[in-house]
Every structure is written in structure tokens, then in C-alpha cells.
mmCIF file of C-alpha atoms and ligand atoms in Angstrom:
data_model
loop_
_atom_site.group_PDB
_atom_site.id
_atom_site.type_symbol
_atom_site.label_atom_id
_atom_site.label_comp_id
_atom_site.label_asym_id
_atom_site.label_seq_id
_atom_site.Cartn_x
_atom_site.Cartn_y
_atom_site.Cartn_z
ATOM 1 C CA MET A 1 7.022 -27.776 0.333
ATOM 2 C CA ALA A 2 7.057 -23.860 0.549
ATOM 3 C CA LYS A 3 9.526 -21.932 2.764
ATOM 4 C CA ILE A 4 7.830 -18.704 3.748
ATOM 5 C CA VAL A 5 9.384 -15.939 5.468
ATOM 6 C CA LEU A 6 6.865 -13.060 7.100
ATOM 7 C CA LEU A 7 8.637 -9.644 7.543
ATOM 8 C CA PRO A 8 5.528 -8.158 8.911
ATOM 9 C CA GLY A 9 7.375 -5.033 9.980
ATOM 10 C CA ASP A 10 5.886 -1.785 11.991
ATOM 11 C CA GLY A 11 2.165 0.183 12.097
ATOM 12 C CA ILE A 12 -0.170 -1.947 9.794
ATOM 13 C CA GLY A 13 1.944 -4.545 9.087
ATOM 14 C CA THR A 14 1.282 -7.089 11.606
ATOM 15 C CA GLU A 15 -2.870 -7.382 10.847
ATOM 16 C CA ILE A 16 -2.388 -7.061 7.328
ATOM 17 C CA MET A 17 0.126 -10.143 6.685
ATOM 18 C CA GLN A 18 -2.019 -12.051 9.131
ATOM 19 C CA GLU A 19 -5.560 -11.990 7.142
ATOM 20 C CA ALA A 20 -2.466 -12.790 3.998
ATOM 21 C CA VAL A 21 -1.448 -15.773 5.681
ATOM 22 C CA LYS A 22 -4.991 -16.655 6.057
ATOM 23 C CA VAL A 23 -5.834 -16.354 2.998
ATOM 24 C CA LEU A 24 -2.657 -18.038 1.492
ATOM 25 C CA GLU A 25 -3.627 -21.405 4.135
ATOM 26 C CA VAL A 26 -6.519 -21.903 2.657
ATOM 27 C CA VAL A 27 -4.963 -21.717 -1.156
ATOM 28 C CA GLY A 28 -2.317 -24.519 -0.381
ATOM 29 C CA GLU A 29 -5.068 -26.733 1.118
ATOM 30 C CA MET A 30 -6.900 -26.732 -2.563
ATOM 31 C CA GLU A 31 -3.660 -26.528 -3.910
ATOM 32 C CA ASP A 32 -1.707 -28.833 -2.366
ATOM 33 C CA ILE A 33 0.956 -26.475 -1.199
ATOM 34 C CA ASP A 34 2.574 -27.325 2.363
ATOM 35 C CA PHE A 35 3.645 -23.832 3.788
ATOM 36 C CA GLN A 36 5.978 -23.356 6.346
ATOM 37 C CA TRP A 37 5.886 -19.970 7.564
ATOM 38 C CA GLU A 38 8.957 -17.954 9.707
ATOM 39 C CA THR A 39 8.413 -14.861 11.681
ATOM 40 C CA ALA A 40 11.271 -12.388 11.754
ATOM 41 C CA ASP A 41 12.220 -8.833 12.513
ATOM 42 C CA MET A 42 12.246 -5.674 10.390
ATOM 43 C CA GLY A 43 12.208 -2.106 9.558
ATOM 44 C CA GLY A 44 11.180 0.140 13.221
ATOM 45 C CA VAL A 45 10.762 -3.596 14.935
ATOM 46 C CA ALA A 46 14.374 -4.741 14.042
ATOM 47 C CA ILE A 47 15.662 -1.464 15.638
ATOM 48 C CA ASP A 48 14.326 -1.721 18.715
ATOM 49 C CA GLU A 49 14.747 -5.263 19.243
ATOM 50 C CA HIS A 50 18.580 -5.550 17.453
ATOM 51 C CA GLY A 51 19.817 -1.691 16.821
ATOM 52 C CA THR A 52 19.287 -2.153 13.387
ATOM 53 C CA PRO A 53 16.770 -1.952 10.653
ATOM 54 C CA LEU A 54 17.900 -5.418 8.777
ATOM 55 C CA PRO A 55 19.521 -7.962 11.235
ATOM 56 C CA ASP A 56 22.001 -10.417 9.643
ATOM 57 C CA ASP A 57 19.983 -13.238 11.216
ATOM 58 C CA THR A 58 16.776 -11.839 8.737
ATOM 59 C CA LEU A 59 18.672 -11.389 5.426
ATOM 60 C CA ASP A 60 19.819 -15.218 5.899
ATOM 61 C CA ALA A 61 17.052 -16.521 6.679
ATOM 62 C CA CYS A 62 15.147 -14.640 3.744
ATOM 63 C CA ARG A 63 18.516 -15.718 1.901
ATOM 64 C CA GLU A 64 17.036 -19.038 2.492
ATOM 65 C CA ALA A 65 13.253 -19.256 1.713
ATOM 66 C CA ASP A 66 11.033 -19.485 -1.313
ATOM 67 C CA GLY A 67 9.995 -16.131 -1.205
ATOM 68 C CA VAL A 68 9.003 -13.148 1.349
ATOM 69 C CA LEU A 69 6.094 -11.248 2.579
ATOM 70 C CA LEU A 70 7.083 -7.844 3.677
ATOM 71 C CA GLY A 71 4.137 -5.996 5.415
ATOM 72 C CA ALA A 72 5.289 -2.264 6.060
ATOM 73 C CA VAL A 73 8.232 -0.718 7.715
ATOM 74 C CA GLY A 74 8.577 2.855 9.283
ATOM 75 C CA GLY A 75 6.868 5.601 11.443
ATOM 76 C CA PRO A 76 7.084 8.660 13.237
ATOM 77 C CA LYS A 77 9.044 6.856 16.546
ATOM 78 C CA TRP A 78 11.941 6.269 14.233
ATOM 79 C CA ASP A 79 12.366 9.489 12.264
ATOM 80 C CA ASP A 80 14.516 11.278 13.324
ATOM 81 C CA LEU A 81 17.155 8.445 13.519
ATOM 82 C CA PRO A 82 20.002 9.053 10.987
ATOM 83 C CA GLY A 83 19.605 7.977 7.322
ATOM 84 C CA ASP A 84 21.398 5.067 7.798
ATOM 85 C CA LEU A 85 19.772 3.680 10.706
ATOM 86 C CA ARG A 86 15.773 4.418 9.734
ATOM 87 C CA PRO A 87 13.313 1.532 8.902
ATOM 88 C CA GLU A 88 13.404 2.465 5.470
ATOM 89 C CA ALA A 89 17.475 2.059 5.300
ATOM 90 C CA GLY A 90 15.968 -2.122 5.957
ATOM 91 C CA LEU A 91 14.011 -1.699 2.576
ATOM 92 C CA LEU A 92 17.004 -0.713 0.945
ATOM 93 C CA GLY A 93 19.029 -3.066 2.259
ATOM 94 C CA ILE A 94 16.929 -6.091 1.720
ATOM 95 C CA ARG A 95 16.268 -4.657 -1.991
ATOM 96 C CA ARG A 96 20.189 -4.940 -2.666
ATOM 97 C CA GLY A 97 20.766 -7.127 -0.420
ATOM 98 C CA LEU A 98 18.718 -9.784 -2.221
ATOM 99 C CA GLY A 99 19.699 -8.263 -5.378
ATOM 100 C CA LEU A 100 15.845 -7.177 -6.353
ATOM 101 C CA PHE A 101 16.825 -5.514 -9.292
ATOM 102 C CA ALA A 102 12.773 -5.617 -10.582
ATOM 103 C CA ASN A 103 9.303 -4.034 -8.943
ATOM 104 C CA LEU A 104 6.944 -4.878 -10.354
ATOM 105 C CA ARG A 105 3.838 -3.003 -9.719
ATOM 106 C CA PRO A 106 0.337 -3.678 -11.440
ATOM 107 C CA ALA A 107 -2.170 -1.024 -11.328
ATOM 108 C CA ARG A 108 -5.264 -2.527 -12.352
ATOM 109 C CA VAL A 109 -8.595 -0.899 -11.622
ATOM 110 C CA PHE A 110 -11.277 -3.962 -10.462
ATOM 111 C CA ASN A 111 -14.549 -3.129 -11.943
ATOM 112 C CA PRO A 112 -16.483 -2.672 -8.506
ATOM 113 C CA LEU A 113 -14.059 -0.145 -7.489
ATOM 114 C CA VAL A 114 -14.427 1.910 -10.238
ATOM 115 C CA ASP A 115 -16.219 4.907 -8.652
ATOM 116 C CA ALA A 116 -13.584 5.390 -5.980
ATOM 117 C CA SER A 117 -10.964 6.247 -9.004
ATOM 118 C CA SER A 118 -9.959 9.748 -8.264
ATOM 119 C CA LEU A 119 -10.556 10.001 -12.126
ATOM 120 C CA LYS A 120 -14.045 9.941 -13.909
ATOM 121 C CA ALA A 121 -15.883 6.218 -13.877
ATOM 122 C CA GLU A 122 -14.923 6.318 -17.982
ATOM 123 C CA LEU A 123 -10.941 6.953 -17.301
ATOM 124 C CA ALA A 124 -10.499 4.399 -14.831
ATOM 125 C CA ALA A 125 -12.727 1.755 -15.876
ATOM 126 C CA GLY A 126 -10.358 -1.036 -17.747
ATOM 127 C CA VAL A 127 -6.626 0.792 -16.304
ATOM 128 C CA ASP A 128 -4.210 -2.552 -16.233
ATOM 129 C CA ILE A 129 -0.655 -1.373 -16.369
ATOM 130 C CA LEU A 130 2.139 -2.415 -15.096
ATOM 131 C CA VAL A 131 4.900 -0.194 -14.109
ATOM 132 C CA VAL A 132 8.174 -2.021 -13.938
ATOM 133 C CA ARG A 133 10.152 -0.047 -11.972
ATOM 134 C CA GLU A 134 14.026 -0.551 -11.500
ATOM 135 C CA LEU A 135 14.891 -1.129 -7.655
ATOM 136 C CA THR A 136 18.251 -1.521 -7.183
ATOM 137 C CA GLY A 137 20.027 1.358 -8.619
ATOM 138 C CA GLY A 138 19.352 4.984 -9.756
ATOM 139 C CA LEU A 139 19.324 7.571 -7.222
ATOM 140 C CA TYR A 140 19.039 5.345 -4.604
ATOM 141 C CA PHE A 141 21.977 4.220 -4.416
ATOM 142 C CA GLY A 142 24.165 6.670 -6.528
ATOM 143 C CA ARG A 143 27.876 7.334 -4.761
ATOM 144 C CA PRO A 144 28.634 9.968 -3.867
ATOM 145 C CA ARG A 145 26.312 10.985 -1.513
ATOM 146 C CA PHE A 146 27.336 13.345 0.930
ATOM 147 C CA ARG A 147 26.585 16.191 3.280
ATOM 148 C CA GLU A 148 29.191 19.143 3.657
ATOM 149 C CA GLU A 149 29.299 22.314 4.974
ATOM 150 C CA THR A 150 29.731 25.034 3.711
ATOM 151 C CA GLU A 151 32.043 28.391 3.201
ATOM 152 C CA THR A 152 28.551 30.512 4.173
ATOM 153 C CA GLY A 153 27.601 28.619 7.108
ATOM 154 C CA GLY A 154 24.846 26.154 5.128
ATOM 155 C CA PHE A 155 24.994 23.595 3.975
ATOM 156 C CA ARG A 156 25.943 21.253 0.530
ATOM 157 C CA ALA A 157 23.843 18.234 -0.114
ATOM 158 C CA VAL A 158 24.946 15.517 -3.036
ATOM 159 C CA ASP A 159 22.801 12.348 -4.202
ATOM 160 C CA THR A 160 23.854 10.972 -7.596
ATOM 161 C CA LEU A 161 22.516 9.369 -10.333
ATOM 162 C CA GLU A 162 23.703 6.939 -12.206
ATOM 163 C CA TYR A 163 23.020 3.894 -14.206
ATOM 164 C CA THR A 164 24.965 1.024 -16.372
ATOM 165 C CA THR A 165 24.193 -0.126 -19.169
ATOM 166 C CA GLU A 166 24.178 -3.282 -17.729
ATOM 167 C CA GLU A 167 21.543 -1.995 -14.999
ATOM 168 C CA ILE A 168 18.943 -0.722 -18.158
ATOM 169 C CA ARG A 169 19.142 -3.971 -20.024
ATOM 170 C CA ARG A 170 18.556 -6.454 -17.449
ATOM 171 C CA ILE A 171 15.615 -4.449 -16.165
ATOM 172 C CA ALA A 172 14.319 -3.675 -19.774
ATOM 173 C CA LEU A 173 14.575 -7.263 -20.458
ATOM 174 C CA VAL A 174 12.289 -8.127 -17.479
ATOM 175 C CA ALA A 175 9.737 -4.964 -19.048
ATOM 176 C CA PHE A 176 9.803 -6.244 -22.146
ATOM 177 C CA GLU A 177 9.135 -10.142 -21.758
ATOM 178 C CA ALA A 178 6.011 -9.281 -19.677
ATOM 179 C CA ALA A 179 4.708 -7.005 -22.181
ATOM 180 C CA GLN A 180 4.717 -10.025 -24.526
ATOM 181 C CA LYS A 181 2.168 -11.637 -21.726
ATOM 182 C CA ARG A 182 0.273 -8.563 -21.382
ATOM 183 C CA ARG A 183 -1.162 -6.260 -24.300
ATOM 184 C CA GLN A 184 2.269 -6.262 -25.888
ATOM 185 C CA LYS A 185 3.265 -2.074 -25.248
ATOM 186 C CA VAL A 186 6.214 -0.538 -23.343
ATOM 187 C CA THR A 187 6.089 2.751 -22.900
ATOM 188 C CA SER A 188 9.619 4.097 -21.381
ATOM 189 C CA VAL A 189 9.517 7.159 -19.417
ATOM 190 C CA ASP A 190 13.069 8.904 -18.942
ATOM 191 C CA LYS A 191 14.066 12.572 -18.262
ATOM 192 C CA SER A 192 16.383 12.284 -21.452
ATOM 193 C CA ASN A 193 15.925 15.843 -22.713
ATOM 194 C CA ILE A 194 17.927 16.615 -19.634
ATOM 195 C CA LEU A 195 19.279 13.862 -17.908
ATOM 196 C CA GLU A 196 22.636 12.158 -19.073
ATOM 197 C CA SER A 197 21.423 9.121 -17.184
ATOM 198 C CA SER A 198 18.362 9.219 -19.023
ATOM 199 C CA ARG A 199 20.422 9.540 -22.751
ATOM 200 C CA LEU A 200 21.970 6.219 -22.001
ATOM 201 C CA TRP A 201 18.904 4.494 -20.423
ATOM 202 C CA ARG A 202 16.464 5.735 -23.770
ATOM 203 C CA GLU A 203 19.377 3.888 -26.246
ATOM 204 C CA VAL A 204 19.833 1.105 -24.404
ATOM 205 C CA VAL A 205 15.876 0.803 -24.091
ATOM 206 C CA GLY A 206 15.999 1.013 -27.722
ATOM 207 C CA GLU A 207 18.769 -1.642 -28.571
ATOM 208 C CA VAL A 208 16.448 -3.783 -26.358
ATOM 209 C CA ALA A 209 12.967 -3.199 -28.350
ATOM 210 C CA ARG A 210 14.761 -3.996 -31.830
ATOM 211 C CA GLU A 211 15.158 -7.661 -30.239
ATOM 212 C CA PHE A 212 11.364 -7.130 -29.346
ATOM 213 C CA PRO A 213 9.937 -6.642 -32.915
ATOM 214 C CA SER A 214 6.506 -7.631 -31.888
ATOM 215 C CA ILE A 215 6.112 -5.560 -28.978
ATOM 216 C CA GLU A 216 5.483 -1.152 -29.146
ATOM 217 C CA CYS A 217 7.814 0.440 -28.009
ATOM 218 C CA GLU A 218 7.315 4.170 -26.868
ATOM 219 C CA HIS A 219 9.521 6.800 -24.893
ATOM 220 C CA MET A 220 8.080 9.306 -22.863
ATOM 221 C CA PHE A 221 9.312 12.265 -20.797
ATOM 222 C CA VAL A 222 8.764 12.136 -17.084
ATOM 223 C CA ASP A 223 6.437 15.256 -16.782
ATOM 224 C CA ASN A 224 4.664 14.308 -19.415
ATOM 225 C CA CYS A 225 3.693 10.527 -18.576
ATOM 226 C CA ALA A 226 2.516 12.639 -15.025
ATOM 227 C CA MET A 227 0.017 14.449 -16.763
ATOM 228 C CA GLN A 228 -0.924 11.435 -19.281
ATOM 229 C CA LEU A 229 -1.232 9.402 -16.365
ATOM 230 C CA LEU A 230 -4.278 11.340 -15.329
ATOM 231 C CA ARG A 231 -5.743 12.537 -18.652
ATOM 232 C CA ASP A 232 -5.736 8.998 -20.731
ATOM 233 C CA PRO A 233 -4.306 6.464 -18.205
ATOM 234 C CA LYS A 234 -5.715 3.336 -20.647
ATOM 235 C CA GLN A 235 -3.241 4.237 -23.367
ATOM 236 C CA PHE A 236 -0.741 2.473 -20.808
ATOM 237 C CA ASP A 237 0.432 -1.350 -20.763
ATOM 238 C CA VAL A 238 3.886 -1.575 -19.233
ATOM 239 C CA ILE A 239 5.459 1.333 -17.976
ATOM 240 C CA LEU A 240 9.453 0.657 -17.837
ATOM 241 C CA THR A 241 11.357 3.092 -15.079
ATOM 242 C CA THR A 242 14.195 4.143 -12.863
ATOM 243 C CA ASN A 243 14.579 3.523 -9.616
ATOM 244 C CA MET A 244 13.530 7.437 -8.100
ATOM 245 C CA PHE A 245 10.723 7.826 -11.196
ATOM 246 C CA GLY A 246 9.048 4.678 -10.754
ATOM 247 C CA ASP A 247 8.506 4.981 -6.667
ATOM 248 C CA ILE A 248 7.056 8.944 -7.739
ATOM 249 C CA LEU A 249 4.305 7.297 -10.912
ATOM 250 C CA SER A 250 3.226 3.927 -8.909
ATOM 251 C CA ASP A 251 1.701 6.062 -6.286
ATOM 252 C CA GLU A 252 0.245 7.921 -8.966
ATOM 253 C CA ALA A 253 -0.704 5.007 -11.275
ATOM 254 C CA ALA A 254 -2.251 3.950 -7.146
ATOM 255 C CA MET A 255 -4.644 6.394 -6.717
ATOM 256 C CA LEU A 256 -6.404 5.452 -10.343
ATOM 257 C CA THR A 257 -7.507 2.199 -8.787
ATOM 258 C CA GLY A 258 -9.392 3.750 -5.939
ATOM 259 C CA SER A 259 -6.703 3.310 -2.931
ATOM 260 C CA LEU A 260 -3.337 2.901 -2.257
ATOM 261 C CA GLY A 261 -4.266 0.353 0.009
ATOM 262 C CA MET A 262 -5.248 -1.876 -2.995
ATOM 263 C CA LEU A 263 -1.946 -2.045 -5.155
ATOM 264 C CA PRO A 264 0.391 -4.829 -4.246
ATOM 265 C CA SER A 265 3.759 -5.401 -5.555
ATOM 266 C CA ALA A 266 6.501 -7.875 -6.666
ATOM 267 C CA SER A 267 10.369 -7.099 -6.403
ATOM 268 C CA ILE A 268 12.114 -9.959 -8.199
ATOM 269 C CA GLY A 269 15.809 -10.206 -10.528
ATOM 270 C CA GLY A 270 17.174 -12.408 -7.165
ATOM 271 C CA SER A 271 17.352 -15.578 -5.701
ATOM 272 C CA VAL A 272 14.543 -15.407 -4.071
ATOM 273 C CA GLY A 273 11.579 -13.161 -4.803
ATOM 274 C CA LEU A 274 9.986 -10.594 -1.799
ATOM 275 C CA TYR A 275 6.325 -9.304 -1.953
ATOM 276 C CA GLU A 276 4.960 -6.379 -0.712
ATOM 277 C CA PRO A 277 2.385 -3.975 -1.335
ATOM 278 C CA VAL A 278 2.729 -0.432 -2.059
ATOM 279 C CA HIS A 279 1.001 1.399 0.896
ATOM 280 C CA GLY A 280 3.020 2.332 3.824
ATOM 281 C CA SER A 281 2.557 1.666 7.162
ATOM 282 C CA ALA A 282 -0.027 4.004 8.364
ATOM 283 C CA PRO A 283 1.547 4.008 12.005
ATOM 284 C CA THR A 284 -2.223 6.536 12.770
ATOM 285 C CA ILE A 285 -4.599 3.542 11.997
ATOM 286 C CA ALA A 286 -2.463 0.679 13.719
ATOM 287 C CA GLY A 287 -3.820 -1.852 15.608
ATOM 288 C CA GLN A 288 -7.636 -0.421 14.788
ATOM 289 C CA ASP A 289 -8.513 -3.182 12.516
ATOM 290 C CA ILE A 290 -9.670 -0.844 9.764
ATOM 291 C CA ALA A 291 -6.759 -0.890 7.685
ATOM 292 C CA ASN A 292 -7.033 -2.484 3.822
ATOM 293 C CA PRO A 293 -5.204 -6.440 3.794
ATOM 294 C CA LEU A 294 -5.925 -6.259 0.027
ATOM 295 C CA ALA A 295 -2.801 -5.016 -0.637
ATOM 296 C CA MET A 296 -1.113 -7.550 0.724
ATOM 297 C CA ILE A 297 -3.339 -10.395 0.282
ATOM 298 C CA LEU A 298 -2.974 -9.504 -3.638
ATOM 299 C CA SER A 299 1.133 -9.651 -3.216
ATOM 300 C CA ALA A 300 0.710 -13.290 -0.954
ATOM 301 C CA ALA A 301 -1.007 -13.825 -5.130
ATOM 302 C CA MET A 302 1.329 -12.433 -6.792
ATOM 303 C CA LEU A 303 4.214 -14.487 -4.313
ATOM 304 C CA LEU A 304 2.229 -17.458 -5.640
ATOM 305 C CA GLN A 305 2.590 -16.658 -9.401
ATOM 306 C CA TYR A 306 5.799 -15.503 -9.167
ATOM 307 C CA SER A 307 7.659 -17.344 -6.627
ATOM 308 C CA LEU A 308 6.199 -20.296 -6.820
ATOM 309 C CA ASN A 309 4.991 -20.607 -10.490
ATOM 310 C CA ASN A 310 1.457 -21.611 -9.395
ATOM 311 C CA VAL A 311 -0.671 -19.306 -11.958
ATOM 312 C CA LYS A 312 -3.209 -20.629 -11.317
ATOM 313 C CA ALA A 313 -3.503 -20.412 -7.638
ATOM 314 C CA ALA A 314 -2.750 -16.878 -8.185
ATOM 315 C CA LEU A 315 -5.934 -15.956 -9.907
ATOM 316 C CA ARG A 316 -7.654 -18.178 -7.413
ATOM 317 C CA VAL A 317 -6.923 -15.549 -4.852
ATOM 318 C CA GLU A 318 -7.096 -12.410 -7.336
ATOM 319 C CA LYS A 319 -10.651 -13.714 -8.757
ATOM 320 C CA ALA A 320 -11.550 -14.260 -4.890
ATOM 321 C CA VAL A 321 -10.802 -10.098 -4.135
ATOM 322 C CA GLU A 322 -13.016 -9.310 -6.986
ATOM 323 C CA ASP A 323 -15.785 -11.514 -6.166
ATOM 324 C CA VAL A 324 -15.399 -9.955 -2.463
ATOM 325 C CA LEU A 325 -15.773 -5.921 -4.243
ATOM 326 C CA ARG A 326 -18.270 -7.409 -6.316
ATOM 327 C CA ARG A 327 -20.362 -8.409 -3.503
ATOM 328 C CA GLY A 328 -19.485 -5.216 -1.939
ATOM 329 C CA TYR A 329 -16.917 -5.472 1.036
ATOM 330 C CA ARG A 330 -15.662 -2.207 1.807
ATOM 331 C CA THR A 331 -13.072 -1.234 4.051
ATOM 332 C CA GLN A 332 -12.651 2.493 5.367
ATOM 333 C CA ASP A 333 -10.134 3.948 2.531
ATOM 334 C CA ILE A 334 -11.955 2.579 -0.074
ATOM 335 C CA TRP A 335 -16.027 2.682 1.142
ATOM 336 C CA GLN A 336 -19.449 4.722 -0.262
ATOM 337 C CA GLU A 337 -22.532 4.674 0.217
ATOM 338 C CA GLY A 338 -24.645 1.590 -0.011
ATOM 339 C CA MET A 339 -21.219 -0.510 0.455
ATOM 340 C CA GLN A 340 -20.690 -3.029 4.008
ATOM 341 C CA LEU A 341 -17.789 -1.849 6.011
ATOM 342 C CA VAL A 342 -15.913 -3.990 7.030
ATOM 343 C CA GLY A 343 -12.301 -4.193 9.337
ATOM 344 C CA THR A 344 -9.585 -5.716 8.198
ATOM 345 C CA LYS A 345 -9.960 -9.465 9.759
ATOM 346 C CA ALA A 346 -13.329 -9.261 8.382
ATOM 347 C CA MET A 347 -12.285 -8.587 4.949
ATOM 348 C CA GLY A 348 -9.374 -11.509 5.675
ATOM 349 C CA ASP A 349 -12.362 -13.645 5.892
ATOM 350 C CA GLU A 350 -14.790 -12.968 2.791
ATOM 351 C CA VAL A 351 -11.485 -13.294 1.127
ATOM 352 C CA ALA A 352 -10.924 -16.438 2.538
ATOM 353 C CA LYS A 353 -13.977 -17.543 2.062
ATOM 354 C CA ALA A 354 -14.196 -16.587 -1.194
ATOM 355 C CA VAL A 355 -11.025 -18.368 -2.081
ATOM 356 C CA ALA A 356 -12.744 -21.992 -0.392
ATOM 357 C CA GLU A 357 -16.107 -22.052 -2.016
ATOM 358 C CA GLY A 358 -13.802 -20.684 -5.758
ATOM 359 C CA GLY A 359 -16.673 -19.878 -8.401
ATOM 360 C CA THR A 360 -19.652 -20.876 -6.073
ATOM 361 C CA TYR A 361 -18.989 -17.464 -3.756
ATOM 362 C CA GLY A 362 -21.811 -15.558 -2.935
ATOM 363 C CA LYS A 363 -24.179 -17.441 -5.482
ATOM 364 C CA SER A 364 -26.842 -18.855 -2.566
HETATM 365 C C1 IPM B 401 8.626 2.224 -2.315
HETATM 366 C C2 IPM B 401 8.633 3.689 -0.576
HETATM 367 C C3 IPM B 401 10.011 3.251 -0.086
HETATM 368 C C4 IPM B 401 10.672 3.247 -1.658
HETATM 369 C C5 IPM B 401 10.665 4.077 1.317
HETATM 370 C C6 IPM B 401 9.682 3.398 2.350
HETATM 371 C C7 IPM B 401 11.730 3.245 0.850
HETATM 372 O O1 IPM B 401 8.379 4.939 -0.935
HETATM 373 O O2 IPM B 401 8.094 1.150 -1.832
HETATM 374 O O3 IPM B 401 7.813 2.519 -2.855
HETATM 375 O O4 IPM B 401 11.231 5.296 -1.924
HETATM 376 O O5 IPM B 401 11.147 2.702 -2.438
HETATM 377 MG MG1 MG B 402 7.087 5.359 -2.680
#
């Protein structure tokens, strides 16, 4: 039995979650996984229902699960609340509360989508990058953090960027171990020409690199990395970086793949993994059956791989997504002339069908 907590959240979260569950049910039948679903509130809906973006009951349910699927949180309705009551605070709370210090964000260009990339096809074809983002430290969590009035009648606002040796070491290990299963290269991204915390970052990553002699380790400044991602993205295998830099660079890497709607993520390192699309809640298109559910579905594939250790099941889903794209099915965000435009549900149906039919999908 696999106990999965579903946190659909806000905006398009509910719609895309339904499609991921649909696909997992089919995989479950084929791979003999008996899923048990439990839905809990998080984000804006939790603020409306319980007065807090992350109720204790939700966190407790997650702690007892084998895996957690999260849709998306946030929306204009809650934008004016104070920082610690916004939906996003729930997201940070759950990451920290479950000890999820490692965020894996694969940016892979699916061949049928090469032309949807923001880059020229020859630059985009074959891009396969894994961004390993530190998730529970750095600028997002550093203390002190405050705003105070100044004598001039204005304000002074402070955030703190800090990292410890231990925090850097454990995330570096995740990156190097991932590179061992990939193309044997880690690019560690920092701003060590300026930042003290980046100097420590570079030092500690260098030490970890010596424990992995077969992995090529390169250090790159973040501004250069932002540029190199557009100039020659194929030079990257694993990108290892801090919380803030990882947030920014993973959105950039996402656009190489054609749409933010394609990018899944896994947050691991604690006792239970959390899987969510990189995109947000997209409130302007919510409830219209037009959102792209593929990032959510691919996040479910990551759950199969990392939380249930079922690589075969994960590959079934990834392959099904690729098959469906090859057959020309597209949601509006990745649609191009000559392709078959489908909505959220129809896309989920096609993926579920492709999983069920395995290698024979689309052959008749
Ligand atoms: C992400 C998002 C979040 C982050 C926001 C919504 C808090 O941008 O997961 O990349 O900054 O981590
Ligand atoms: Mg982000």
C-alpha cells in the first residue's frame, strides 16, 4: 500500500491534481501499487478554511504518508496578507517542516517539443539538465529578517543570507550522487567573487568533489550561468546551487523546455518526499480546463521514482508523456500550428491511455 497525501492547493492546482491521480491509478493497476489517497488543505484554501496556510493537521498527515503531491498555491485573493500568512508561507513551512533540503528540478527538452523552446531548435534539442536547489536555507530562511523605520521617515529592510558547512555538504552530496547516475558533471553556481556565504559554498563543494574523482566539477558565477543557459545549455548536466539562485535559474531552465507547464520537481531529504510542478497556481486560467497537467503528471512520476523506488513505474509515465506529445496532443501553452489542441482533462486521458497501452499506444 502507498499512502499519498494530495495537496491540490489553489488556482489550477485542483484540476491538474485530478489528472495526476488519474494517471497514477492506471500505473498502480499495472505495477500492483495499491494507492491510498488523502486530501488535505494547504495554501489559500487553508487560509480561507482554517485561518493559516499550513494547518498542523496537514503537516501531520504528510509526515505519516509515503509521498506528498502538491498542486500549486497562491492567488491575488491572498496577496495583501502579511508575509507569514500568505499561501507561499505555507510552502516554505512544509519544506522546512518536512526537512526537504534538496529540490530536484529536471529541465529536459522532449524531442517533439523542440520547436516550442524559446531557443533555436539546434540549441534546445537534447537539453537535459538537473537543477539541484538547496531548499531549506539561504536567503529564504536566514535570520535576522525584519523591517524597521529609519530617522528619515523611510524604512530599512533586512534579509540574511547564511549557509553552514553542514547545509552545503549535504546538498552537494545529493548533486554529486545524482551526477553519478547521469553524465558525470556538476556545475556549482555561486557568487563567490562577492558573497562570503558563496566563498564557503565553493570551498565545501570543492571538498565534496574530491570524494567523487570520477565526476567533473566546475564552479560558475551565477550571472555567467544565467547567460550560459541561453548560450549553450547542453554544456550542463547537474547544476548545484543555493535556494535563491536555484529559484531563478530553474525558471530560466524551464523556458528552454518550451513551457513552465512542463517542469516537475521533487523535494527530498526528509522522511517523506514532496512532489510539485515548478509552475504556480495560474489563477487567470483556473477552472477553464486549459491548464497543462504535464508538469504535475511528471511530478507524480518523480514520486514513483524517489518515494516508492519504482523506476519502472516512473518510466512508464515519462514514456507515456513523450508518446502523447509525439502524437501531437498539446495544451494551449505548448500548442503550435498543425497540432491537436486539447484541454487539461483530455491531456490527462491521453497520458493515462498511453500508460495503459504501454509501447503499443498510437501504433494502430
Ligand atoms: C518555487 C516558487 C516558490 C519559491 C515561491 C512560490 C515561494 O517560486 O517553488 O520556485 O520561491 O521557492
Ligand atoms: Mg520559483
